[in-house]
Amino acid sequence: KSIKTMHGNFHFAKDKDEALKILKGITGTGKTIVKGKSITSEEIDMNENLEQWGNTVYETDLGEFIVQSLHSRPMHILAPAVNIPKEKVAELFSKIANRDLPPDPEKLTEFAREYLRDKFVNADIGISGANAITADTGSVFLFENEGNIRFATNAPDVHIVFSGIEKILPTLSDGFRLLEVVSRYAGYLAMTYVSIVSGPSKTGDIEKTIVYGAHGPREFHVILYDSGRSEVAKDPVLSPILICVRCGACMYECAVYPITTGYWGYKYMGGIGIPWTAYISGGFEKAAPMAFTCTLCGRCVSYCPMEIDTPEIVLRLRETLNEKGYIPPFIKSMVETVMRDGVPY
Ligand code: SF4
Ligand code: SF4
């Protein structure tokens, strides 16, 4: 209701098919689209679909731009290209630039800045996720350090926000509380940029007549995505996964993640990615090997600002996987060996 009051367009998608139908209805074909980092968009394979419909998509977060150009996948929720060495980035950017670029992070960042600048200005549509959407004002909070999200959501004529329903917070003040938590646990004193977008750009400067589309977008769309979240919310053991603020603190401290990076995951990775894979994006089969790789050590719990008890959730998921017959073969054979020989190998 508050999004509509602010002259935005509100859409609700219960699953991937609905989300893609809504998205296609807004974007159509033949558009240039700039995107800010959004893991929720990975759930619906947004880039691949937008391109299939005849659009051109540019990821504008530097890490995501590297991952997109390599046709790879993000390896960390905050640092998607954390696994790519600077020499590989130099090789990649040299091909795009058609000139030799040194493996120097400063020079490589400068190239990305130069390459993407006109894409922002000439894009028809900007797509972002949301760190929070506040119910009382219909405002979308966007936290970042690079400045690309601000550019991508401000320069084009149309801004589309694609967000899970779990990002809704009751009030504008709650959005600021979230900001403090996310920045501290992501390791920053403060985020460099905080954008709060409440509807399309507007002015009333000529005879107090309100005109939409002053300097920012004329059209503002929010697509709220469910895909299993409302079912998870009903379960007292599982529901804490919905308050994950994606700060990434648990991954830095995890016993398994530093060795496996994003390969320990599907769309969502790491320990918290296990229940997200099982219940939101991926399914039990994909989540099963992940669930049995977690050591249940509990280090993630002590570093989580939201005190999410990932091992407890993983244990519960293991029971469900057992009941439903999704025990991975390597676990089955290990159990059989222990029962027979008294040792796992
Ligand atoms: S309990 Fe699992 S997810 Fe948490 S730190 Fe240990 S191995 Fe990682
Ligand atoms: S589970 Fe906790 S520590 Fe990990 S990303 Fe979510 S909020 Fe941060």
mmCIF file of C-alpha atoms and ligand atoms in Angstrom:
data_model
loop_
_atom_site.group_PDB
_atom_site.id
_atom_site.type_symbol
_atom_site.label_atom_id
_atom_site.label_comp_id
_atom_site.label_asym_id
_atom_site.label_seq_id
_atom_site.Cartn_x
_atom_site.Cartn_y
_atom_site.Cartn_z
ATOM 1 C CA LYS A 1 0.000 0.000 0.000
ATOM 2 C CA SER A 2 2.760 2.460 0.923
ATOM 3 C CA ILE A 3 4.620 1.734 -2.344
ATOM 4 C CA LYS A 4 1.459 2.625 -4.283
ATOM 5 C CA THR A 5 0.938 5.748 -2.161
ATOM 6 C CA MET A 6 4.428 6.844 -3.245
ATOM 7 C CA HIS A 7 3.431 6.299 -6.917
ATOM 8 C CA GLY A 8 5.450 3.111 -7.250
ATOM 9 C CA ASN A 9 4.211 -0.120 -8.834
ATOM 10 C CA PHE A 10 3.899 -3.119 -6.555
ATOM 11 C CA HIS A 11 4.080 -6.728 -7.792
ATOM 12 C CA PHE A 12 4.017 -10.017 -5.917
ATOM 13 C CA ALA A 13 5.478 -13.249 -7.299
ATOM 14 C CA LYS A 14 4.895 -16.535 -5.496
ATOM 15 C CA ASP A 15 7.401 -18.491 -7.584
ATOM 16 C CA LYS A 16 10.039 -18.245 -10.306
ATOM 17 C CA ASP A 17 7.568 -18.480 -13.212
ATOM 18 C CA GLU A 18 5.467 -15.640 -11.842
ATOM 19 C CA ALA A 19 8.538 -13.507 -11.156
ATOM 20 C CA LEU A 20 9.835 -13.966 -14.700
ATOM 21 C CA LYS A 21 6.417 -13.179 -16.198
ATOM 22 C CA ILE A 22 6.196 -9.933 -14.221
ATOM 23 C CA LEU A 23 9.788 -9.010 -15.059
ATOM 24 C CA LYS A 24 9.299 -9.649 -18.768
ATOM 25 C CA GLY A 25 6.133 -7.540 -18.684
ATOM 26 C CA ILE A 26 8.147 -4.580 -17.405
ATOM 27 C CA THR A 27 11.386 -4.951 -19.361
ATOM 28 C CA GLY A 28 10.099 -6.257 -22.681
ATOM 29 C CA THR A 29 12.857 -6.737 -25.210
ATOM 30 C CA GLY A 30 15.744 -4.810 -26.758
ATOM 31 C CA LYS A 31 16.616 -2.868 -23.598
ATOM 32 C CA THR A 32 19.964 -2.034 -22.071
ATOM 33 C CA ILE A 33 19.863 -2.963 -18.399
ATOM 34 C CA VAL A 34 22.330 -2.114 -15.642
ATOM 35 C CA LYS A 35 22.210 -4.194 -12.491
ATOM 36 C CA GLY A 36 23.361 -3.823 -8.933
ATOM 37 C CA LYS A 37 24.461 -6.913 -7.000
ATOM 38 C CA SER A 38 21.445 -9.048 -6.035
ATOM 39 C CA ILE A 39 21.651 -12.651 -4.873
ATOM 40 C CA THR A 40 17.832 -12.884 -5.025
ATOM 41 C CA SER A 41 18.047 -12.269 -8.776
ATOM 42 C CA GLU A 42 20.275 -15.367 -9.031
ATOM 43 C CA GLU A 43 17.330 -17.423 -7.745
ATOM 44 C CA ILE A 44 15.412 -16.771 -10.973
ATOM 45 C CA ASP A 45 18.465 -16.805 -13.289
ATOM 46 C CA MET A 46 17.572 -13.220 -14.046
ATOM 47 C CA ASN A 47 20.477 -12.303 -16.330
ATOM 48 C CA GLU A 48 20.135 -15.387 -18.506
ATOM 49 C CA ASN A 49 16.398 -14.786 -18.910
ATOM 50 C CA LEU A 50 16.723 -11.062 -19.614
ATOM 51 C CA GLU A 51 19.276 -11.857 -22.308
ATOM 52 C CA GLN A 52 17.097 -14.617 -23.761
ATOM 53 C CA TRP A 53 14.330 -12.025 -24.181
ATOM 54 C CA GLY A 54 16.698 -9.888 -26.265
ATOM 55 C CA ASN A 55 18.021 -7.465 -23.663
ATOM 56 C CA THR A 56 21.628 -6.555 -22.887
ATOM 57 C CA VAL A 57 22.581 -6.817 -19.224
ATOM 58 C CA TYR A 58 25.570 -5.269 -17.477
ATOM 59 C CA GLU A 59 26.426 -6.255 -13.913
ATOM 60 C CA THR A 60 27.922 -3.090 -12.444
ATOM 61 C CA ASP A 61 29.327 -4.215 -9.089
ATOM 62 C CA LEU A 62 33.021 -4.788 -9.874
ATOM 63 C CA GLY A 63 33.038 -8.345 -8.506
ATOM 64 C CA GLU A 64 29.815 -9.225 -10.312
ATOM 65 C CA PHE A 65 31.141 -7.634 -13.523
ATOM 66 C CA ILE A 66 34.191 -9.925 -13.318
ATOM 67 C CA VAL A 67 32.002 -12.975 -12.611
ATOM 68 C CA GLN A 68 29.603 -12.103 -15.463
ATOM 69 C CA SER A 69 32.454 -11.535 -17.941
ATOM 70 C CA LEU A 70 33.970 -14.894 -16.983
ATOM 71 C CA HIS A 71 30.555 -16.611 -17.320
ATOM 72 C CA SER A 72 31.209 -17.860 -13.801
ATOM 73 C CA ARG A 73 29.208 -17.635 -10.552
ATOM 74 C CA PRO A 74 29.594 -15.636 -7.340
ATOM 75 C CA MET A 75 31.765 -17.240 -4.672
ATOM 76 C CA HIS A 76 30.874 -15.037 -1.698
ATOM 77 C CA ILE A 77 27.772 -13.015 -0.860
ATOM 78 C CA LEU A 78 29.747 -9.795 -0.388
ATOM 79 C CA ALA A 79 32.803 -10.418 -2.560
ATOM 80 C CA PRO A 80 31.575 -12.434 -5.565
ATOM 81 C CA ALA A 81 34.996 -12.603 -7.283
ATOM 82 C CA VAL A 82 36.979 -13.312 -4.082
ATOM 83 C CA ASN A 83 38.553 -16.394 -5.702
ATOM 84 C CA ILE A 84 39.826 -14.680 -8.895
ATOM 85 C CA PRO A 85 43.481 -13.536 -8.799
ATOM 86 C CA LYS A 86 44.382 -10.105 -10.179
ATOM 87 C CA GLU A 87 46.381 -11.703 -13.039
ATOM 88 C CA LYS A 88 43.233 -13.445 -14.261
ATOM 89 C CA VAL A 89 41.242 -10.195 -13.968
ATOM 90 C CA ALA A 90 43.972 -8.396 -15.967
ATOM 91 C CA GLU A 91 43.807 -11.058 -18.675
ATOM 92 C CA LEU A 92 40.003 -10.772 -18.809
ATOM 93 C CA PHE A 93 39.863 -6.966 -18.830
ATOM 94 C CA SER A 94 42.671 -6.781 -21.440
ATOM 95 C CA LYS A 95 40.468 -8.831 -23.790
ATOM 96 C CA ILE A 96 37.462 -6.556 -23.181
ATOM 97 C CA ALA A 97 39.583 -3.391 -23.525
ATOM 98 C CA ASN A 98 41.490 -4.721 -26.512
ATOM 99 C CA ARG A 99 44.717 -3.440 -24.946
ATOM 100 C CA ASP A 100 47.148 -4.755 -22.336
ATOM 101 C CA LEU A 101 46.167 -3.965 -18.772
ATOM 102 C CA PRO A 102 48.546 -4.693 -15.858
ATOM 103 C CA PRO A 103 47.539 -6.922 -12.887
ATOM 104 C CA ASP A 104 47.165 -3.833 -10.747
ATOM 105 C CA PRO A 105 43.861 -3.538 -8.817
ATOM 106 C CA GLU A 106 43.916 0.259 -9.145
ATOM 107 C CA LYS A 107 44.331 0.193 -12.937
ATOM 108 C CA LEU A 108 41.796 -2.607 -13.318
ATOM 109 C CA THR A 109 39.215 -0.730 -11.247
ATOM 110 C CA GLU A 110 39.893 2.365 -13.351
ATOM 111 C CA PHE A 111 39.179 0.364 -16.501
ATOM 112 C CA ALA A 112 35.872 -0.960 -15.116
ATOM 113 C CA ARG A 113 34.886 2.580 -14.138
ATOM 114 C CA GLU A 114 35.670 3.887 -17.624
ATOM 115 C CA TYR A 115 33.989 0.929 -19.400
ATOM 116 C CA LEU A 116 30.765 1.004 -17.404
ATOM 117 C CA ARG A 117 30.275 4.769 -17.215
ATOM 118 C CA ASP A 118 28.339 5.213 -20.478
ATOM 119 C CA LYS A 119 26.360 2.009 -19.795
ATOM 120 C CA PHE A 120 24.829 3.675 -16.727
ATOM 121 C CA VAL A 121 23.930 6.826 -18.624
ATOM 122 C CA ASN A 122 22.524 5.073 -21.693
ATOM 123 C CA ALA A 123 20.684 2.250 -19.912
ATOM 124 C CA ASP A 124 16.893 2.040 -20.204
ATOM 125 C CA ILE A 125 16.421 0.140 -16.965
ATOM 126 C CA GLY A 126 18.250 -0.234 -13.651
ATOM 127 C CA ILE A 127 17.660 -3.315 -11.494
ATOM 128 C CA SER A 128 18.599 -3.616 -7.846
ATOM 129 C CA GLY A 129 17.877 -5.835 -4.880
ATOM 130 C CA ALA A 130 17.067 -4.351 -1.484
ATOM 131 C CA ASN A 131 18.680 -4.510 1.926
ATOM 132 C CA ALA A 132 15.334 -3.586 3.439
ATOM 133 C CA ILE A 133 11.896 -2.376 2.394
ATOM 134 C CA THR A 134 10.079 -0.453 5.092
ATOM 135 C CA ALA A 135 6.361 -1.108 5.344
ATOM 136 C CA ASP A 136 5.346 2.279 6.745
ATOM 137 C CA THR A 137 6.866 4.347 3.912
ATOM 138 C CA GLY A 138 7.455 1.858 1.085
ATOM 139 C CA SER A 139 11.127 2.856 1.091
ATOM 140 C CA VAL A 140 13.861 0.668 -0.334
ATOM 141 C CA PHE A 141 17.198 0.725 1.528
ATOM 142 C CA LEU A 142 20.306 0.039 -0.545
ATOM 143 C CA PHE A 143 23.727 -0.248 1.121
ATOM 144 C CA GLU A 144 26.948 -0.228 -0.889
ATOM 145 C CA ASN A 145 30.519 1.032 -1.147
ATOM 146 C CA GLU A 146 31.185 1.304 -4.899
ATOM 147 C CA GLY A 147 28.495 3.791 -5.943
ATOM 148 C CA ASN A 148 27.299 1.569 -8.791
ATOM 149 C CA ILE A 149 23.885 0.883 -7.232
ATOM 150 C CA ARG A 150 23.248 4.584 -6.786
ATOM 151 C CA PHE A 151 24.170 5.150 -10.444
ATOM 152 C CA ALA A 152 22.182 2.155 -11.763
ATOM 153 C CA THR A 153 19.046 3.068 -9.855
ATOM 154 C CA ASN A 154 19.178 6.776 -10.591
ATOM 155 C CA ALA A 155 20.305 7.298 -14.192
ATOM 156 C CA PRO A 156 17.879 5.048 -16.168
ATOM 157 C CA ASP A 157 14.215 5.878 -16.783
ATOM 158 C CA VAL A 158 12.983 2.779 -14.973
ATOM 159 C CA HIS A 159 14.082 1.305 -11.632
ATOM 160 C CA ILE A 160 13.040 -2.262 -10.787
ATOM 161 C CA VAL A 161 13.606 -3.619 -7.277
ATOM 162 C CA PHE A 162 13.608 -7.408 -7.008
ATOM 163 C CA SER A 163 13.512 -8.525 -3.389
ATOM 164 C CA GLY A 164 12.524 -11.440 -1.171
ATOM 165 C CA ILE A 165 9.577 -10.826 1.160
ATOM 166 C CA GLU A 166 11.881 -11.319 4.146
ATOM 167 C CA LYS A 167 13.384 -7.882 3.520
ATOM 168 C CA ILE A 168 10.256 -6.111 4.733
ATOM 169 C CA LEU A 169 10.793 -4.233 8.013
ATOM 170 C CA PRO A 170 8.034 -2.429 9.899
ATOM 171 C CA THR A 171 9.381 1.136 9.931
ATOM 172 C CA LEU A 172 11.892 3.530 8.400
ATOM 173 C CA SER A 173 13.750 3.588 11.743
ATOM 174 C CA ASP A 174 14.207 -0.192 11.520
ATOM 175 C CA GLY A 175 15.982 0.331 8.185
ATOM 176 C CA PHE A 176 18.567 2.517 9.936
ATOM 177 C CA ARG A 177 19.005 -0.063 12.720
ATOM 178 C CA LEU A 178 19.676 -2.687 10.068
ATOM 179 C CA LEU A 179 22.239 -0.386 8.460
ATOM 180 C CA GLU A 180 24.248 -0.221 11.706
ATOM 181 C CA VAL A 181 24.227 -4.004 12.076
ATOM 182 C CA VAL A 182 25.166 -4.770 8.463
ATOM 183 C CA SER A 183 28.021 -2.274 8.235
ATOM 184 C CA ARG A 184 29.651 -3.323 11.524
ATOM 185 C CA TYR A 185 29.411 -7.057 10.853
ATOM 186 C CA ALA A 186 30.554 -6.643 7.255
ATOM 187 C CA GLY A 187 33.695 -5.036 8.715
ATOM 188 C CA TYR A 188 33.048 -1.344 7.945
ATOM 189 C CA LEU A 189 32.745 1.647 10.239
ATOM 190 C CA ALA A 190 30.021 2.807 7.843
ATOM 191 C CA MET A 191 28.858 1.944 4.331
ATOM 192 C CA THR A 192 30.068 4.542 1.814
ATOM 193 C CA TYR A 193 26.638 4.967 0.223
ATOM 194 C CA VAL A 194 23.177 4.464 1.643
ATOM 195 C CA SER A 195 20.310 5.113 -0.757
ATOM 196 C CA ILE A 196 16.709 5.250 0.390
ATOM 197 C CA VAL A 197 14.368 5.157 -2.589
ATOM 198 C CA SER A 198 10.666 5.825 -2.069
ATOM 199 C CA GLY A 199 8.974 5.854 -5.463
ATOM 200 C CA PRO A 200 9.845 7.502 -8.774
ATOM 201 C CA SER A 201 11.670 10.821 -9.044
ATOM 202 C CA LYS A 202 9.348 13.825 -8.842
ATOM 203 C CA THR A 203 9.140 17.601 -8.774
ATOM 204 C CA GLY A 204 6.471 20.171 -8.009
ATOM 205 C CA ASP A 205 8.579 23.165 -8.916
ATOM 206 C CA ILE A 206 6.361 24.536 -11.690
ATOM 207 C CA GLU A 207 3.167 25.907 -10.217
ATOM 208 C CA LYS A 208 3.192 23.119 -7.617
ATOM 209 C CA THR A 209 2.109 20.629 -10.285
ATOM 210 C CA ILE A 210 3.619 17.238 -9.420
ATOM 211 C CA VAL A 211 5.496 15.761 -12.366
ATOM 212 C CA TYR A 212 7.075 12.294 -12.118
ATOM 213 C CA GLY A 213 10.524 11.780 -13.632
ATOM 214 C CA ALA A 214 12.526 14.891 -12.784
ATOM 215 C CA HIS A 215 16.125 13.724 -12.902
ATOM 216 C CA GLY A 216 15.773 10.161 -11.624
ATOM 217 C CA PRO A 217 13.583 7.276 -12.883
ATOM 218 C CA ARG A 218 10.043 8.017 -14.088
ATOM 219 C CA GLU A 219 8.921 4.493 -13.241
ATOM 220 C CA PHE A 220 9.535 2.574 -10.037
ATOM 221 C CA HIS A 221 8.626 -1.116 -9.613
ATOM 222 C CA VAL A 222 8.989 -3.364 -6.587
ATOM 223 C CA ILE A 223 8.671 -7.121 -7.178
ATOM 224 C CA LEU A 224 8.372 -9.024 -3.911
ATOM 225 C CA TYR A 225 9.344 -12.656 -4.212
ATOM 226 C CA ASP A 226 8.135 -15.513 -2.024
ATOM 227 C CA SER A 227 9.447 -18.840 -3.373
ATOM 228 C CA GLY A 228 8.993 -20.811 -0.131
ATOM 229 C CA ARG A 229 9.773 -17.994 2.308
ATOM 230 C CA SER A 230 6.244 -17.743 3.732
ATOM 231 C CA GLU A 231 6.265 -21.521 4.451
ATOM 232 C CA VAL A 232 9.674 -21.264 6.161
ATOM 233 C CA ALA A 233 8.329 -18.371 8.269
ATOM 234 C CA LYS A 234 5.748 -20.732 9.828
ATOM 235 C CA ASP A 235 8.404 -23.125 11.183
ATOM 236 C CA PRO A 236 10.004 -22.030 14.488
ATOM 237 C CA VAL A 237 13.285 -23.902 13.832
ATOM 238 C CA LEU A 238 13.709 -22.770 10.231
ATOM 239 C CA SER A 239 12.297 -19.243 10.356
ATOM 240 C CA PRO A 240 15.509 -17.596 11.728
ATOM 241 C CA ILE A 241 17.111 -18.119 8.296
ATOM 242 C CA LEU A 242 14.859 -15.314 7.039
ATOM 243 C CA ILE A 243 16.484 -12.748 9.319
ATOM 244 C CA CYS A 244 19.948 -13.336 7.820
ATOM 245 C CA VAL A 245 21.206 -9.864 6.873
ATOM 246 C CA ARG A 246 23.835 -11.264 4.453
ATOM 247 C CA CYS A 247 26.736 -9.686 6.294
ATOM 248 C CA GLY A 248 29.004 -12.641 5.463
ATOM 249 C CA ALA A 249 30.578 -12.765 8.955
ATOM 250 C CA CYS A 250 29.789 -16.487 9.359
ATOM 251 C CA MET A 251 31.605 -17.407 6.144
ATOM 252 C CA TYR A 252 34.892 -15.851 7.220
ATOM 253 C CA GLU A 253 34.796 -17.921 10.415
ATOM 254 C CA CYS A 254 33.459 -21.196 9.024
ATOM 255 C CA ALA A 255 35.632 -24.314 9.117
ATOM 256 C CA VAL A 256 34.478 -25.454 5.658
ATOM 257 C CA TYR A 257 33.811 -22.316 3.585
ATOM 258 C CA PRO A 258 37.442 -21.048 3.219
ATOM 259 C CA ILE A 259 38.381 -24.379 1.581
ATOM 260 C CA THR A 260 35.306 -24.764 -0.598
ATOM 261 C CA THR A 261 34.205 -21.130 -1.257
ATOM 262 C CA GLY A 262 31.068 -20.827 -3.388
ATOM 263 C CA TYR A 263 31.370 -24.433 -4.567
ATOM 264 C CA TRP A 264 29.842 -25.280 -1.191
ATOM 265 C CA GLY A 265 26.470 -24.009 -2.268
ATOM 266 C CA TYR A 266 24.051 -23.572 -5.092
ATOM 267 C CA LYS A 267 22.630 -20.047 -5.391
ATOM 268 C CA TYR A 268 23.218 -19.493 -1.672
ATOM 269 C CA MET A 269 26.501 -20.644 -0.199
ATOM 270 C CA GLY A 270 28.159 -21.456 3.118
ATOM 271 C CA GLY A 271 26.416 -22.769 6.235
ATOM 272 C CA ILE A 272 23.459 -20.401 6.048
ATOM 273 C CA GLY A 273 23.203 -21.326 2.364
ATOM 274 C CA ILE A 274 22.306 -24.925 3.305
ATOM 275 C CA PRO A 275 18.724 -24.268 4.492
ATOM 276 C CA TRP A 276 18.317 -21.539 1.841
ATOM 277 C CA THR A 277 19.179 -24.116 -0.797
ATOM 278 C CA ALA A 278 16.864 -26.732 0.711
ATOM 279 C CA TYR A 279 13.783 -24.584 1.225
ATOM 280 C CA ILE A 280 14.090 -21.479 -0.988
ATOM 281 C CA SER A 281 16.255 -22.050 -4.038
ATOM 282 C CA GLY A 282 17.538 -25.426 -5.168
ATOM 283 C CA GLY A 283 15.710 -28.171 -3.272
ATOM 284 C CA PHE A 284 16.606 -31.121 -1.044
ATOM 285 C CA GLU A 285 18.765 -32.960 -3.569
ATOM 286 C CA LYS A 286 21.122 -30.011 -4.011
ATOM 287 C CA ALA A 287 21.132 -29.239 -0.281
ATOM 288 C CA ALA A 288 21.888 -32.818 0.871
ATOM 289 C CA PRO A 289 25.671 -32.924 0.188
ATOM 290 C CA MET A 290 25.974 -29.421 1.667
ATOM 291 C CA ALA A 291 24.130 -30.410 4.852
ATOM 292 C CA PHE A 292 26.424 -33.380 5.438
ATOM 293 C CA THR A 293 29.590 -31.330 4.812
ATOM 294 C CA CYS A 294 28.899 -28.880 7.666
ATOM 295 C CA THR A 295 30.898 -30.017 10.720
ATOM 296 C CA LEU A 296 28.266 -28.601 13.137
ATOM 297 C CA CYS A 297 31.151 -26.867 14.948
ATOM 298 C CA GLY A 298 29.030 -23.801 15.723
ATOM 299 C CA ARG A 299 31.680 -21.129 15.047
ATOM 300 C CA CYS A 300 29.237 -19.356 12.724
ATOM 301 C CA VAL A 301 26.731 -18.915 15.558
ATOM 302 C CA SER A 302 29.120 -16.947 17.732
ATOM 303 C CA TYR A 303 29.869 -14.511 14.889
ATOM 304 C CA CYS A 304 26.326 -14.028 13.641
ATOM 305 C CA PRO A 305 24.759 -10.667 14.563
ATOM 306 C CA MET A 306 21.320 -12.254 14.334
ATOM 307 C CA GLU A 307 22.371 -15.282 16.454
ATOM 308 C CA ILE A 308 21.127 -17.712 13.820
ATOM 309 C CA ASP A 309 21.825 -21.249 15.045
ATOM 310 C CA THR A 310 22.906 -22.718 11.716
ATOM 311 C CA PRO A 311 24.053 -26.116 13.124
ATOM 312 C CA GLU A 312 20.693 -26.619 14.843
ATOM 313 C CA ILE A 313 18.916 -25.868 11.555
ATOM 314 C CA VAL A 314 21.285 -28.154 9.638
ATOM 315 C CA LEU A 315 20.681 -30.994 12.111
ATOM 316 C CA ARG A 316 16.940 -30.619 11.674
ATOM 317 C CA LEU A 317 17.390 -30.579 7.894
ATOM 318 C CA ARG A 318 19.466 -33.785 8.071
ATOM 319 C CA GLU A 319 16.538 -35.500 9.824
ATOM 320 C CA THR A 320 14.208 -34.319 7.058
ATOM 321 C CA LEU A 321 16.650 -35.440 4.369
ATOM 322 C CA ASN A 322 16.840 -38.870 6.002
ATOM 323 C CA GLU A 323 13.042 -39.161 6.189
ATOM 324 C CA LYS A 324 12.707 -38.162 2.541
ATOM 325 C CA GLY A 325 15.500 -40.436 1.299
ATOM 326 C CA TYR A 326 18.025 -37.761 0.309
ATOM 327 C CA ILE A 327 21.075 -39.107 2.194
ATOM 328 C CA PRO A 328 24.088 -38.634 -0.149
ATOM 329 C CA PRO A 329 25.820 -41.891 -1.248
ATOM 330 C CA PHE A 330 29.135 -40.930 0.422
ATOM 331 C CA ILE A 331 27.381 -40.652 3.808
ATOM 332 C CA LYS A 332 25.489 -43.925 3.303
ATOM 333 C CA SER A 333 28.662 -45.834 2.497
ATOM 334 C CA MET A 334 30.514 -44.256 5.451
ATOM 335 C CA VAL A 335 27.734 -45.280 7.855
ATOM 336 C CA GLU A 336 27.730 -48.814 6.439
ATOM 337 C CA THR A 337 31.530 -49.044 6.895
ATOM 338 C CA VAL A 338 31.299 -47.835 10.496
ATOM 339 C CA MET A 339 28.547 -50.368 11.255
ATOM 340 C CA ARG A 340 30.578 -53.166 9.683
ATOM 341 C CA ASP A 341 34.195 -52.347 10.602
ATOM 342 C CA GLY A 342 33.848 -49.854 13.450
ATOM 343 C CA VAL A 343 35.843 -47.197 11.502
ATOM 344 C CA PRO A 344 34.668 -44.751 8.812
ATOM 345 C CA TYR A 345 37.225 -45.656 6.101
HETATM 346 S S1 SF4 B 1 28.600 -25.152 12.010
HETATM 347 FE FE1 SF4 B 1 28.836 -25.613 9.828
HETATM 348 S S2 SF4 B 1 28.396 -23.677 8.824
HETATM 349 FE FE2 SF4 B 1 28.809 -23.202 10.985
HETATM 350 S S3 SF4 B 1 31.016 -22.705 11.067
HETATM 351 FE FE3 SF4 B 1 30.782 -24.907 11.528
HETATM 352 S S4 SF4 B 1 31.053 -25.910 9.509
HETATM 353 FE FE4 SF4 B 1 30.625 -23.742 9.109
HETATM 354 S S1 SF4 B 2 23.933 -16.143 8.965
HETATM 355 FE FE1 SF4 B 2 24.399 -14.449 10.353
HETATM 356 S S2 SF4 B 2 26.609 -14.075 10.064
HETATM 357 FE FE2 SF4 B 2 25.912 -15.309 8.325
HETATM 358 S S3 SF4 B 2 25.458 -13.839 6.699
HETATM 359 FE FE3 SF4 B 2 23.538 -14.249 7.832
HETATM 360 S S4 SF4 B 2 23.421 -12.673 9.397
HETATM 361 FE FE4 SF4 B 2 25.534 -12.685 8.669
#
